[in-house]
Structures are given as structure tokens and as C-alpha cells.
PDB file of C-alpha atoms and ligand atoms in Angstrom:
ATOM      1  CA  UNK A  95      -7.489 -18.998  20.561  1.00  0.00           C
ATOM      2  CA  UNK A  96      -4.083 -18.205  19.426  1.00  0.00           C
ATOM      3  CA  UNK A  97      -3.313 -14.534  19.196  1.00  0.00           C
ATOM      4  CA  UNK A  98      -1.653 -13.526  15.940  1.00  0.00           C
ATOM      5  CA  UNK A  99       0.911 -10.791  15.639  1.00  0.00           C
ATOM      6  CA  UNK A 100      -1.166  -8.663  13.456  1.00  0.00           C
ATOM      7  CA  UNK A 101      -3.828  -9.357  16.406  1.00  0.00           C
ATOM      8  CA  UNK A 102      -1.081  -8.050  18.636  1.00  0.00           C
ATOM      9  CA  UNK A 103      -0.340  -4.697  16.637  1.00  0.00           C
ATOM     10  CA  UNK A 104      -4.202  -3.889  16.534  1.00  0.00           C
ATOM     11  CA  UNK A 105      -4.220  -4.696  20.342  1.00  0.00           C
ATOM     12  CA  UNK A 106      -1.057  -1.945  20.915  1.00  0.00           C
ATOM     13  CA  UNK A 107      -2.932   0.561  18.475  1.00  0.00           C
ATOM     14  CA  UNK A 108      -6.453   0.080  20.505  1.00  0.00           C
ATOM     15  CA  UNK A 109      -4.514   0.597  23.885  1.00  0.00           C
ATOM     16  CA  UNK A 110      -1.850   3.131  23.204  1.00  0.00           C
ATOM     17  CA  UNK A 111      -3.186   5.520  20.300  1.00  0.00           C
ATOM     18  CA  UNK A 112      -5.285   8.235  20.078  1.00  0.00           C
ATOM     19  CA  UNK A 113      -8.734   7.484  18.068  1.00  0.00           C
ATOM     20  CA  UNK A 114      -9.539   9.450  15.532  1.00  0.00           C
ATOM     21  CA  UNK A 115      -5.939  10.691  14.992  1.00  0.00           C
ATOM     22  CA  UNK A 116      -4.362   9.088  12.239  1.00  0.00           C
ATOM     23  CA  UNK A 117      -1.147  10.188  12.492  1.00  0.00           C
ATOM     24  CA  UNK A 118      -0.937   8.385  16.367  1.00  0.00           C
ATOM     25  CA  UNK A 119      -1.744   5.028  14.615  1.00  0.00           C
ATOM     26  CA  UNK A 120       0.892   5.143  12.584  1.00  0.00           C
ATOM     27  CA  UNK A 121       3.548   5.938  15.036  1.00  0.00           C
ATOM     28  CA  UNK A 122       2.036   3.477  17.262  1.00  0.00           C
ATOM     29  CA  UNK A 123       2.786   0.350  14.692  1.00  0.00           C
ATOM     30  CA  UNK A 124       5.846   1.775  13.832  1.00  0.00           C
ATOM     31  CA  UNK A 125       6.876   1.842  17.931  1.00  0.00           C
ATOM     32  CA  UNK A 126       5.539  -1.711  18.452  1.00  0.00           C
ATOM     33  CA  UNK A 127       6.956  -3.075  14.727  1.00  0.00           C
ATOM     34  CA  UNK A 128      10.244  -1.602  15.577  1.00  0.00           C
ATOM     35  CA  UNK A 129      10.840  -1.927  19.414  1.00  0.00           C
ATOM     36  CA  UNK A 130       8.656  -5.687  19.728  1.00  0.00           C
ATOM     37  CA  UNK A 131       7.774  -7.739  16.744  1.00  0.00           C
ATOM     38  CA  UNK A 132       8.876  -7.006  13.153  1.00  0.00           C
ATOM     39  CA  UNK A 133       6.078  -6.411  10.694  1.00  0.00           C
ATOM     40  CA  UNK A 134       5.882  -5.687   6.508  1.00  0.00           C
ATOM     41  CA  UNK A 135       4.575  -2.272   6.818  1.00  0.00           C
ATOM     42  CA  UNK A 136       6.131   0.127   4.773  1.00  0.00           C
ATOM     43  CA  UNK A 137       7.490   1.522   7.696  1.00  0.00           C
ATOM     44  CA  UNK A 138       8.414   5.310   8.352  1.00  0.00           C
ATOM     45  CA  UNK A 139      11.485   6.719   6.403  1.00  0.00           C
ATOM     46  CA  UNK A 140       9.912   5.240   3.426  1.00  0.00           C
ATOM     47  CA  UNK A 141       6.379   6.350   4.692  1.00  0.00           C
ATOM     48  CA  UNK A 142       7.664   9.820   4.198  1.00  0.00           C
ATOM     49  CA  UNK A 143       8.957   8.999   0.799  1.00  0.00           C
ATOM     50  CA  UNK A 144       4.751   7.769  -0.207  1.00  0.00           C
ATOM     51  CA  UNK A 145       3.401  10.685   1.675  1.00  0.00           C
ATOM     52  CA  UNK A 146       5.816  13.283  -0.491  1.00  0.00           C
ATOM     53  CA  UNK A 147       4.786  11.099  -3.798  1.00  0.00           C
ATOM     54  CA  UNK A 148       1.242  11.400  -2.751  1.00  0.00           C
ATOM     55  CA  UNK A 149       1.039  14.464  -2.257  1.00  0.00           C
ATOM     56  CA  UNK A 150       2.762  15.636  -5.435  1.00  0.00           C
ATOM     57  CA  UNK A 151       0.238  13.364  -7.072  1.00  0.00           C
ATOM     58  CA  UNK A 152      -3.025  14.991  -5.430  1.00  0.00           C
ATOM     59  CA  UNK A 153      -4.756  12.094  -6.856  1.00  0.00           C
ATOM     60  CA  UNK A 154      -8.808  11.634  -6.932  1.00  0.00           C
ATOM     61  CA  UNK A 155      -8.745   8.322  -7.495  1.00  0.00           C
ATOM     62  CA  UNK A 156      -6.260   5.716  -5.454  1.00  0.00           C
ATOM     63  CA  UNK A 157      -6.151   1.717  -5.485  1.00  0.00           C
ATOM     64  CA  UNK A 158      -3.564   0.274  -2.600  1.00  0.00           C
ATOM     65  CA  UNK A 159      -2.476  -3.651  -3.511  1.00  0.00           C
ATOM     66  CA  UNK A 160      -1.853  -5.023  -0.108  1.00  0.00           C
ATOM     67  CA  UNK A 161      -3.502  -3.565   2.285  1.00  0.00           C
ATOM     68  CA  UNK A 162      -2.004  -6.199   5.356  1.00  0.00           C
ATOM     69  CA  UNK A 163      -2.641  -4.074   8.511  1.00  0.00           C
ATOM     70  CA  UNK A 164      -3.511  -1.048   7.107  1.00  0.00           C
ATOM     71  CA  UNK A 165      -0.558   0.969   8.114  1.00  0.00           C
ATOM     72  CA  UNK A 166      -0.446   2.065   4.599  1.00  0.00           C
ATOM     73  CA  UNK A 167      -3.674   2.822   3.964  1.00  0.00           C
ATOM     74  CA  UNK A 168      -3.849   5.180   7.365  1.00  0.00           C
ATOM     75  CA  UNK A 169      -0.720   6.980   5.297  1.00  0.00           C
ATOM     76  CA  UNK A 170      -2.373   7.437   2.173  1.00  0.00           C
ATOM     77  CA  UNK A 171      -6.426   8.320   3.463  1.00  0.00           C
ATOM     78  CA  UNK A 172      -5.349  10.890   5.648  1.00  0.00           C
ATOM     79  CA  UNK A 173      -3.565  13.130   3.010  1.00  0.00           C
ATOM     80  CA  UNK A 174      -6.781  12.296   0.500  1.00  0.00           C
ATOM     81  CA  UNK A 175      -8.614  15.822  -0.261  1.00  0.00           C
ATOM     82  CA  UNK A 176     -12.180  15.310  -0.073  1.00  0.00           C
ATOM     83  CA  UNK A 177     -14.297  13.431  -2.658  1.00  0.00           C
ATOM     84  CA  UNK A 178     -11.190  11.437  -3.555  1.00  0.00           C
ATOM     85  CA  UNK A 179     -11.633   7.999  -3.662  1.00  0.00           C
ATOM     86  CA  UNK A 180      -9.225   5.138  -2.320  1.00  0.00           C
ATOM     87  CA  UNK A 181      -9.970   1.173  -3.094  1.00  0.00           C
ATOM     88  CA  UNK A 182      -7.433  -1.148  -1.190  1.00  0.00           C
ATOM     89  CA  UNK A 183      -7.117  -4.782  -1.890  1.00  0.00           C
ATOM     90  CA  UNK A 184      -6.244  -7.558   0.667  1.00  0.00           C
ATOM     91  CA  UNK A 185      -6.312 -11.518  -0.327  1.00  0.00           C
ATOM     92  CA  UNK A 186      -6.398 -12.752   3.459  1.00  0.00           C
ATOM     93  CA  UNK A 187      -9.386 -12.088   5.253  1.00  0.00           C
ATOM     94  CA  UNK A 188      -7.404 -12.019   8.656  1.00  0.00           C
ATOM     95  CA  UNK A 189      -5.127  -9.264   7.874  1.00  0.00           C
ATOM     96  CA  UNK A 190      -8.295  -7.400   6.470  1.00  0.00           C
ATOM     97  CA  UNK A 191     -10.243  -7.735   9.255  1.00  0.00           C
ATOM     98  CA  UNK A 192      -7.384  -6.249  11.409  1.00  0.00           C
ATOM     99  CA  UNK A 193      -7.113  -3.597   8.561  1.00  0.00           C
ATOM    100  CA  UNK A 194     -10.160  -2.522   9.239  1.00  0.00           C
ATOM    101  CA  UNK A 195     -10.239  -1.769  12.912  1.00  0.00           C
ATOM    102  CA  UNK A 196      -7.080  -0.302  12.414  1.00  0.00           C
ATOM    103  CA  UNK A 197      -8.543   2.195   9.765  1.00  0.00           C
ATOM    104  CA  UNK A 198     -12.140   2.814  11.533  1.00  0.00           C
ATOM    105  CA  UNK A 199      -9.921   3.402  14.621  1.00  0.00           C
ATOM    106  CA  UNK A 200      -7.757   6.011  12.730  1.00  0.00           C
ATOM    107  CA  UNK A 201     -11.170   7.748  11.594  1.00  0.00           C
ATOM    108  CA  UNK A 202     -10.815   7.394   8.177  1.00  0.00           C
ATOM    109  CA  UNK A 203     -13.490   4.570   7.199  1.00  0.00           C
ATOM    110  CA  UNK A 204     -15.160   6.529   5.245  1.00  0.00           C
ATOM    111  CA  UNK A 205     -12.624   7.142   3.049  1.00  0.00           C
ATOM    112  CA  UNK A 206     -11.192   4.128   1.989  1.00  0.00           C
ATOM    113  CA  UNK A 207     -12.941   0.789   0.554  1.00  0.00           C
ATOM    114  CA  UNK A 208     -11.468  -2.378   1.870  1.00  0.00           C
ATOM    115  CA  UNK A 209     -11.864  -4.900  -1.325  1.00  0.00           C
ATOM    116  CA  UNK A 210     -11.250  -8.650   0.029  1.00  0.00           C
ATOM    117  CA  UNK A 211     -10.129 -10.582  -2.871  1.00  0.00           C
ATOM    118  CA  UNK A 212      -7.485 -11.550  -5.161  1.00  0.00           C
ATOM    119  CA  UNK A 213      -5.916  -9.061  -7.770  1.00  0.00           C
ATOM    120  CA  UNK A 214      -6.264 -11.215 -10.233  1.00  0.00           C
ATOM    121  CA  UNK A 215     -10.353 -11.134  -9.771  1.00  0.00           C
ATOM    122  CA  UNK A 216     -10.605  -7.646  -8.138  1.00  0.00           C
ATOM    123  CA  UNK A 217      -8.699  -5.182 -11.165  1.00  0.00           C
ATOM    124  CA  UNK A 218     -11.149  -6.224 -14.077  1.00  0.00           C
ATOM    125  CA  UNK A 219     -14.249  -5.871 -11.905  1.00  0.00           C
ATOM    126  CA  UNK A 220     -12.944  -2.014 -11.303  1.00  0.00           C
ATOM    127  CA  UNK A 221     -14.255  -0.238 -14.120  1.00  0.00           C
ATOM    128  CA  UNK A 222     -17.938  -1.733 -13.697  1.00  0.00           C
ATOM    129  CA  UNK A 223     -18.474  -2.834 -10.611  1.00  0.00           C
ATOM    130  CA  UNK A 224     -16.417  -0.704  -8.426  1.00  0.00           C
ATOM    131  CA  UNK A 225     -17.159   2.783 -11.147  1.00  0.00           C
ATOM    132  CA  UNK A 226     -13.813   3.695 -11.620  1.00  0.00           C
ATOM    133  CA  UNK A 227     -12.531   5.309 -14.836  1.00  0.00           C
ATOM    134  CA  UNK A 228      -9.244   5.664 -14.162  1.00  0.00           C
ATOM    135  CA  UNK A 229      -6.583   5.513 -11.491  1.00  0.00           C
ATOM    136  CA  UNK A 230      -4.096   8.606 -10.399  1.00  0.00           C
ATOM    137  CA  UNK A 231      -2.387   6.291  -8.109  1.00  0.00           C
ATOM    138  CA  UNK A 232      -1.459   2.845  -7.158  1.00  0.00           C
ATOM    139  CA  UNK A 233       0.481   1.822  -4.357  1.00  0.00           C
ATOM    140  CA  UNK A 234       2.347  -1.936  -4.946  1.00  0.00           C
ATOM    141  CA  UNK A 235       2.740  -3.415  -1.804  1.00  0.00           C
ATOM    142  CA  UNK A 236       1.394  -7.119  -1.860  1.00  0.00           C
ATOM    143  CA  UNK A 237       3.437 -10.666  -2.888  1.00  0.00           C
ATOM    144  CA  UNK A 238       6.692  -9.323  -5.169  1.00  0.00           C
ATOM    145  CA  UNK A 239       5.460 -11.949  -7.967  1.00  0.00           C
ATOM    146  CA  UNK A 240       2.588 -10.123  -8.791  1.00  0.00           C
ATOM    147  CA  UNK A 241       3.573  -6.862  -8.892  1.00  0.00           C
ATOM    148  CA  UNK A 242       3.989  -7.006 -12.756  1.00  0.00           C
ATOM    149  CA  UNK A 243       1.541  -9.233 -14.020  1.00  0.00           C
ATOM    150  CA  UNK A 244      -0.674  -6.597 -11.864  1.00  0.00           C
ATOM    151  CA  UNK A 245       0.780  -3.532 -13.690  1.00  0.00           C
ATOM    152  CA  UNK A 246       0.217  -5.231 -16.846  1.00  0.00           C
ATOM    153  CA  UNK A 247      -3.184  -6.383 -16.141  1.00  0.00           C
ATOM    154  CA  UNK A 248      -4.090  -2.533 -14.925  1.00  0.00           C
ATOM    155  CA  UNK A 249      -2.868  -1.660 -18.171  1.00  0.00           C
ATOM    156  CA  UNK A 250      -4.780  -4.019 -20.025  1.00  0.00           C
ATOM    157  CA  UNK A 251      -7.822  -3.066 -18.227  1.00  0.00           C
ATOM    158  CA  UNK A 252      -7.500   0.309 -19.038  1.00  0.00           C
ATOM    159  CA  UNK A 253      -7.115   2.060 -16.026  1.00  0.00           C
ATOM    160  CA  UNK A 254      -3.817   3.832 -16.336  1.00  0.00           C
ATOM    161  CA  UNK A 255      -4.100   6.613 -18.455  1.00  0.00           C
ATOM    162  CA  UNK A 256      -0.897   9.572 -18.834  1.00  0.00           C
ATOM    163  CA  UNK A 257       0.538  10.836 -15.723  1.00  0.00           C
ATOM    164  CA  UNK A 258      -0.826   7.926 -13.656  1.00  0.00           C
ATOM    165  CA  UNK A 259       1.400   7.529 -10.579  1.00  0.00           C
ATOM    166  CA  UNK A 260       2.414   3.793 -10.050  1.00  0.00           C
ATOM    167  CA  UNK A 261       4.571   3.666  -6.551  1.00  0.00           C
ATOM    168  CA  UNK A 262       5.669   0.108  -5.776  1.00  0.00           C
ATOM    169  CA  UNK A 263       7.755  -0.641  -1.861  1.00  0.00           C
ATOM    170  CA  UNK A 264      10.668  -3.324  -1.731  1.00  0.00           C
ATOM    171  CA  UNK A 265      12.243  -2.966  -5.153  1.00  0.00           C
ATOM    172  CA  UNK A 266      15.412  -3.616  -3.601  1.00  0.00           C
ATOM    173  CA  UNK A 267      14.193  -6.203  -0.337  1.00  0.00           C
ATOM    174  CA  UNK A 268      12.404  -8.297  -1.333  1.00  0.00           C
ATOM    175  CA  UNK A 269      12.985  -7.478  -4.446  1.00  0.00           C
ATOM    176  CA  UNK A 270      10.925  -7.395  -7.902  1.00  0.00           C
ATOM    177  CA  UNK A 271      13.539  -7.707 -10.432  1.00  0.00           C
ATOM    178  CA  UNK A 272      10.624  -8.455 -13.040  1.00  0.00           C
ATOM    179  CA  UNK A 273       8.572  -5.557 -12.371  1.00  0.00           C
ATOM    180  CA  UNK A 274      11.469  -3.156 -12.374  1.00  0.00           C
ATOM    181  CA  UNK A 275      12.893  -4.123 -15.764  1.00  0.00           C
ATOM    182  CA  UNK A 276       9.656  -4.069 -17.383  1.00  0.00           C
ATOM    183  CA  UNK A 277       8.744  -0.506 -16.124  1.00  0.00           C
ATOM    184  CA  UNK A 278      12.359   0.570 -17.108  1.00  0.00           C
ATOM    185  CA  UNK A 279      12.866  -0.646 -20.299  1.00  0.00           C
ATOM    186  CA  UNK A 280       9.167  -1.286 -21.887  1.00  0.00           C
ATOM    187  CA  UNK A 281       8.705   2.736 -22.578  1.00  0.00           C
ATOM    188  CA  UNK A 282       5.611   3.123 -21.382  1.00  0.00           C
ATOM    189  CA  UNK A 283       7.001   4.898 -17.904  1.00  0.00           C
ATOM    190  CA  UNK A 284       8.874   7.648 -17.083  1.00  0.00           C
ATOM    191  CA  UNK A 285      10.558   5.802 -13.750  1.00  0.00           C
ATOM    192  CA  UNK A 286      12.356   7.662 -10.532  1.00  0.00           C
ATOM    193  CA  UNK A 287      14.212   5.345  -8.103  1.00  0.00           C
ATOM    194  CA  UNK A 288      13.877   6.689  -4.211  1.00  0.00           C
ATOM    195  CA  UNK A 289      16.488   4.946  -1.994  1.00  0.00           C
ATOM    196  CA  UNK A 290      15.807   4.120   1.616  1.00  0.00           C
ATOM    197  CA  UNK A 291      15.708   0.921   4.054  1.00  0.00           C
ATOM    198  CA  UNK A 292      13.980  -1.585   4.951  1.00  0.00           C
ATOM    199  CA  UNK A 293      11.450  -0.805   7.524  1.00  0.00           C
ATOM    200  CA  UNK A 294      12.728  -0.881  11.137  1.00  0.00           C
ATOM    201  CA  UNK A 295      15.885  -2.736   9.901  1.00  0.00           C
ATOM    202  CA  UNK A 296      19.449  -0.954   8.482  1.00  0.00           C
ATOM    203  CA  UNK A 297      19.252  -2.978   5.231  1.00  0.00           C
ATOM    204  CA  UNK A 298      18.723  -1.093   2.069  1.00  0.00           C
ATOM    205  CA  UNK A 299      15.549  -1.064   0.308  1.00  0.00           C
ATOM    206  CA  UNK A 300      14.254   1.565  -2.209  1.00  0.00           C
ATOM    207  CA  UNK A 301      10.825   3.113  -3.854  1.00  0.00           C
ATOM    208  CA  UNK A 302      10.146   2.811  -7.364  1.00  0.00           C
ATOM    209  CA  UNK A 303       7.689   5.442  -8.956  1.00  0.00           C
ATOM    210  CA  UNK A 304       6.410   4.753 -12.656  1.00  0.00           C
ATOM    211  CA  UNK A 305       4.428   7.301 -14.057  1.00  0.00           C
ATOM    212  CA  UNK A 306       2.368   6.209 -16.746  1.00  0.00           C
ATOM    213  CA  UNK A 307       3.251   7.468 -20.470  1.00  0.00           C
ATOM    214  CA  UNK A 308      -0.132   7.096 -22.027  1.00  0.00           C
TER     215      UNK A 308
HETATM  216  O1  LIG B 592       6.375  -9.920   1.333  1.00  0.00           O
HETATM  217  C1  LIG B 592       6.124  -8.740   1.571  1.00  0.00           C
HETATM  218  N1  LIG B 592       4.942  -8.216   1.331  1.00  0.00           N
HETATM  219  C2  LIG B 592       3.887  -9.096   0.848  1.00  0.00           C
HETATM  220  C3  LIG B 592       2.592  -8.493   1.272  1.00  0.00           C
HETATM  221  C4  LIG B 592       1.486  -9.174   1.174  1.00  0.00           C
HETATM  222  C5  LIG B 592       0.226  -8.590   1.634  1.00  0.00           C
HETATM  223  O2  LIG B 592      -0.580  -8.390   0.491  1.00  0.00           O
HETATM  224  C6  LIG B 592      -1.700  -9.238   0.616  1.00  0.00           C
HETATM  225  N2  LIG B 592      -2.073  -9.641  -0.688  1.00  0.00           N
HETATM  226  C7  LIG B 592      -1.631 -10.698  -1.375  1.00  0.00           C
HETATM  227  N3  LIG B 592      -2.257 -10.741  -2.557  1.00  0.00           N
HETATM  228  C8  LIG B 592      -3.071  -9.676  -2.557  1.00  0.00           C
HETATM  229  C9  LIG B 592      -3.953  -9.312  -3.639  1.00  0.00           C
HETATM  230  F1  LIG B 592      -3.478  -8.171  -4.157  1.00  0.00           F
HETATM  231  F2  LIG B 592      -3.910 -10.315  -4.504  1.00  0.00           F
HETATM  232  F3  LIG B 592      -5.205  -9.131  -3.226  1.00  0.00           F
HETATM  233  C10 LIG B 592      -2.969  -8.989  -1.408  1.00  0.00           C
HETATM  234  C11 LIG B 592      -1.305 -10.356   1.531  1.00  0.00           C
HETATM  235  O3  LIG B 592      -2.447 -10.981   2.058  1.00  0.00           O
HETATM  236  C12 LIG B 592      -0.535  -9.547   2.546  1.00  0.00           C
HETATM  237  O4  LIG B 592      -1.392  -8.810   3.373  1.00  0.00           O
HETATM  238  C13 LIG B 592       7.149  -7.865   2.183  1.00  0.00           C
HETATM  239  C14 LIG B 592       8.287  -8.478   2.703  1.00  0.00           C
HETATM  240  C15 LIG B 592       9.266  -7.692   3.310  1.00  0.00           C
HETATM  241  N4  LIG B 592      10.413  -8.349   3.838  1.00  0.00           N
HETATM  242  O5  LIG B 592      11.371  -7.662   4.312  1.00  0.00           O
HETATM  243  O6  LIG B 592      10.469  -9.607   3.805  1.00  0.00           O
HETATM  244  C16 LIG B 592       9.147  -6.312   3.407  1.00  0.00           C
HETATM  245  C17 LIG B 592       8.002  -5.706   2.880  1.00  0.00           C
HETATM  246  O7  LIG B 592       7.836  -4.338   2.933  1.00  0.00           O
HETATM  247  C18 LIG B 592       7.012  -6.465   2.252  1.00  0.00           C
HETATM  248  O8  LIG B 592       5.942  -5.801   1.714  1.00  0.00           O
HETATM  249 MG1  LIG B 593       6.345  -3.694   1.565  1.00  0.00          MG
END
């Protein structure tokens, strides 16, 4: 069967990394998305940029929207304090499978939840199904259409409340031009801008954090 290339990063990570040890995985994809095949991870100058937002944050309660290969997810469960808890959402069941492996291999199943499903479905279920009360911090990371109609729907849901870190990649490549304005100008967020570049590539690309009003 035809390998795919997120087949081919969790092959590199398997063979060259060190289980158990996050921080290997992640410079593992980042050697093999920069030096062999490009990949959408959020890469590692802006990697540092979420881990210093994160951190700040200290959050107890984390949802990731695009989980792809994990890379993301490694970044964000193995700065989680203990007892926090970290729901991550991924709409193709390929990419979570390879998720996954990628996070079991990094040690850090047990803190994250893979949710397979579409945004759409997965952020009302939230409150009831998956027991959480509110969010501390959301990482934006899947398609660039859906980043507001997501933020708005979390809103509507009622899982923002004030001080709630919203952190969204690609604001500049891609692009979200929709999702920007509205956190900018609807006065509900307090918005910082972090510049940077597009993972393993010289082209710009910035951070946006939104930090909910309440
Ligand atoms: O398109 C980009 N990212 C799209 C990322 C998409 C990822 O989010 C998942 N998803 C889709 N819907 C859901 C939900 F939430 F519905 F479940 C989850 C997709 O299956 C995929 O794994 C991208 C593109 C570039 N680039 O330079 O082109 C650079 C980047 O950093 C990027 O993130
Ligand atoms: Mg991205």
C-alpha cells in the first residue's frame, strides 16, 4: 500500500527518536519536515512562541483544533502540570491515527484525548459529554475557514470565560483574514500579534493570541 508522508514522519520518529522523550520527537519532525518533506506543523521558532504562551497561561484545561501529526500536541502535553486536561480534535482519521503513535511514542498518552470528529459536532458535545466547564486554552491550527465560525461557536457554547487564552498559527500564511478582524475589532479580546515564519520556510507568518474579555 502506498506510504503517505505523514506515514513517513511517524516512520523517522519510530527509528530516530528517543521514546518516552518528548522533546526528541519534536526535533525529530522538525529535522525530517525541514531537511526531507515539508509538513504543516507549527514548526519550531513558532513552537517556542506556543510553549512561552503556554506556559504564561498554566492552563488546566486545553482543547487543540487540528491535531494533524501531533507535533503540536507533543508541544503543548509535555509542559501540562498534572491533573490538567488537554482534548485535541482531528477530522481525518489518517492523520489521527499517526497522531497517536506519535503521542503514545512521546509518552504522553495519558495526557491528552485524541477526539476524531468534526468541530462543528465535537465543541457542543464538550460541556456534557466530554465534562468540561470551561477552557484556559485553545490552540487554532486546523482549515483557516473555520477558525472563526469555531471561536464563535466556543463562545456560543459557553466555554470561554475571562482570561481564556485563544492562540491561533498562520494568521499571516495561510492566512485568516476573517478570524483576525473579528477578534480585533468585535471587543470581546484583548489581542497580541507574535511575528515569526512559516515553518521550515523564510516566508513570514505570525501568532495571534486573543484572550477572552468575559
Ligand atoms: O492548511 C493548514 N492547516 C490546515 C490543518 C488541518 C488539519 O486540521 C484537521 N482538521 C480539519 N478540521 C478539523 C476539525 F477541527 F474540524 F476537526 C481538524 C485536518 O484534518 C488537518 O489535520 C496549514 C497550511 C500551511 N501552509 O503553509 O500552507 C501552514 C500551516 O501551518 C497550516 O496549519
Ligand atoms: Mg499551522
Amino acid at each position: 500500500m502506498s506510504e503517505t508522508k505523514e506515514q513517513r514522519v511517524l516512520q523517522f520518529v519510530l527509528q530516530n527518536a528517543i521514546r518516552g522523550d518528548p522533546k526528541s520527537v519534536i526535533d525529530n519532525i522538525d529535522k525530517y519536515c525541514s531537511q526531507r518533506e515539508w509538513a504543516m506543523n507549527v514548526g519550531d521558532q513558532k513552537g517556542l512562541i506556543l510553549d512561552n504562551v503556554l506556559k504564561e497561561s498554566n492552563p488546566n484545561t486545553v482543547l487543540e483544533l487540528g491535531t494533524y501529526c501531533g507535533y503540536s500536541t507533543v508541544r503543548i502535553a509535555r509542559l501540562l502540570k498534572p491533573g490538567a486536561r488537554f482534548l485535541t480534535v482531528e477530522f481525518n482519521p489518517a492523520f489521527a491515527a499517526v497522531a497517536k503513535q506519535i503521542i503514545e511514542f512521546a509518552g504522553l498518552k495519558d495526557k491528552v484525548q485524541v477526539i476524531e470528529g468534526n468541530t462543528q459536532d465535537i465543541i457542543p458535545q464538550l460541556k456534557k459529554k466530554y465534562e468540561v466547564d470551561k477552557l484556559d486554552f485553545v490552540f487554532v491550527d486546523h482549515w483557516k475557514d473555520k477558525y472563526l465560525p469555531d471561536t464563535q461557536l466556543l463562545e456560543k457554547c459557553g466555554l470561554l470565560a475571562k482570561g481564556s487564552v485563544v492562540l491561533a498559527d498562520n494568521v499571516i500564511t495561510p492566512g485568516a483574514p476573517e478570524f483576525l478582524k473579528y477578534v480585533r475589532t468585535c471587543g470581546r479580546y484583548d489581542c497580541t500579534n507574535y511575528p515569526s515564519f512559516l515553518e521550515y520556510m523564510d516566508e513570514r507568518d505570525a501568532l495571534e493570541k486573543a484572550v477572552f474579555r468575559g
